[in-house]
Tab-separated table of C-alpha atoms in Angstrom:
chain	number	residue	atom	x	y	z
A	4	MET	CA	3.026	12.091	22.952
A	5	ASN	CA	2.023	13.641	19.545
A	6	SER	CA	-0.279	11.572	17.424
A	7	VAL	CA	-1.409	11.742	13.892
A	8	LYS	CA	-4.871	12.821	13.297
A	9	ALA	CA	-7.231	11.113	11.221
A	10	GLU	CA	-7.612	13.637	8.205
A	11	PRO	CA	-3.888	14.388	7.709
A	12	LEU	CA	-3.328	10.666	7.910
A	13	LEU	CA	-5.861	9.918	5.176
A	14	LEU	CA	-4.387	12.678	3.016
A	15	ALA	CA	-0.936	11.187	3.231
A	16	LEU	CA	-2.390	7.568	2.470
A	17	LEU	CA	-4.189	9.159	-0.541
A	18	SER	CA	-1.122	10.814	-1.709
A	19	GLY	CA	0.814	7.498	-1.694
A	20	LEU	CA	-1.969	5.590	-3.535
A	21	LEU	CA	-2.147	8.508	-6.068
A	22	LEU	CA	1.619	8.253	-6.727
A	23	THR	CA	1.321	4.561	-7.394
A	24	ALA	CA	-1.493	5.122	-9.740
A	25	ALA	CA	0.702	7.360	-11.782
A	26	PHE	CA	3.161	4.377	-12.424
A	27	PRO	CA	2.964	1.990	-15.365
A	28	PRO	CA	1.030	-0.138	-16.635
A	29	GLY	CA	-2.008	2.459	-15.592
A	30	ARG	CA	-3.010	5.143	-17.837
A	31	PHE	CA	-2.802	7.876	-15.259
A	32	ALA	CA	0.567	9.313	-15.634
A	33	PHE	CA	-0.836	12.853	-15.365
A	34	LEU	CA	-1.485	12.098	-11.644
A	35	ALA	CA	2.340	12.487	-10.850
A	36	TRP	CA	1.802	16.167	-11.213
A	37	PHE	CA	-0.851	16.369	-8.418
A	38	ALA	CA	0.051	13.088	-6.315
A	39	LEU	CA	2.057	15.054	-3.564
A	40	VAL	CA	-0.596	17.761	-3.257
A	41	PRO	CA	-2.522	15.952	-0.517
A	42	LEU	CA	0.698	15.185	1.350
A	43	LEU	CA	1.668	18.702	1.359
A	44	LYS	CA	-1.722	19.919	2.435
A	45	SER	CA	-1.586	17.185	5.288
A	46	LEU	CA	1.824	18.738	6.443
A	47	GLU	CA	0.480	22.177	6.975
A	48	LYS	CA	1.273	23.349	10.367
A	49	ALA	CA	2.573	20.028	11.362
A	50	ALA	CA	5.360	19.509	13.935
A	51	PRO	CA	8.422	17.884	12.612
A	52	SER	CA	7.850	14.561	14.223
A	53	ILE	CA	4.358	14.518	12.975
A	54	ALA	CA	5.661	15.592	9.474
A	55	PHE	CA	8.011	12.475	9.468
A	56	ARG	CA	5.207	10.091	10.305
A	57	LEU	CA	2.975	11.478	7.811
A	58	GLY	CA	5.611	11.219	5.052
A	59	PHE	CA	6.585	7.586	6.217
A	60	ALA	CA	2.887	6.719	6.048
A	61	ALA	CA	2.626	8.224	2.472
A	62	GLY	CA	5.760	6.225	1.475
A	63	LEU	CA	4.388	3.104	3.071
A	64	ALA	CA	1.183	3.255	1.262
A	65	HIS	CA	2.935	3.865	-2.050
A	66	PHE	CA	5.595	1.149	-1.821
A	67	LEU	CA	3.269	-1.614	-0.436
A	68	THR	CA	0.938	-1.071	-3.594
A	69	LEU	CA	3.737	-0.560	-6.056
A	70	LEU	CA	5.787	-3.340	-5.006
A	71	TYR	CA	3.084	-6.083	-4.700
A	72	TRP	CA	4.914	-8.210	-7.325
A	73	VAL	CA	7.579	-8.926	-4.806
A	74	ILE	CA	5.201	-11.562	-3.227
A	75	ILE	CA	4.473	-13.111	-6.578
A	76	VAL	CA	8.292	-13.297	-7.526
A	77	MET	CA	9.433	-14.524	-4.244
A	78	GLY	CA	6.797	-17.305	-4.154
A	79	HIS	CA	7.351	-18.322	-7.832
A	80	TYR	CA	11.082	-18.146	-8.209
A	81	GLY	CA	12.218	-18.359	-4.609
A	82	HIS	CA	9.643	-21.066	-3.772
A	83	LEU	CA	8.791	-19.270	-0.581
A	84	PRO	CA	5.606	-19.418	1.470
A	85	PHE	CA	3.136	-16.678	1.108
A	86	PRO	CA	3.669	-15.310	4.786
A	87	VAL	CA	7.548	-15.280	4.251
A	88	SER	CA	6.954	-13.416	0.802
A	89	LEU	CA	4.652	-10.917	2.645
A	90	GLY	CA	7.127	-10.317	5.177
A	91	ILE	CA	9.779	-9.543	2.841
A	92	LEU	CA	7.471	-7.021	1.115
A	93	ILE	CA	6.592	-5.338	4.380
A	94	LEU	CA	10.376	-5.051	5.372
A	95	PHE	CA	11.420	-3.741	2.039
A	96	SER	CA	8.307	-1.239	1.919
A	97	LEU	CA	9.405	-0.104	5.545
A	98	TYR	CA	12.968	0.370	4.373
A	99	LEU	CA	12.052	2.541	1.314
A	100	SER	CA	9.428	4.449	3.084
A	101	ILE	CA	12.314	6.042	5.070
A	102	PHE	CA	13.281	7.841	2.016
């Protein structure tokens, strides 16, 4: 079974975090021009199944950090307990990471 090595995985996660940093309210919009470079570097010579996993990891890192407010909204307006709100965030991020 093919497994993802540590360095490409860390590069993919870095790419997801850089992409989140490029979004408001931060002052790092210029990072959007460079955010995908670590992901592209990690995809060099990667098999298609590994490339999918790396892209999925980058998307998951991005959406988990970008959509943190879902926990707050579900708790405040939906009156849901924290574990349920966290589960909603994780499921939503897993779904969006496919794209």
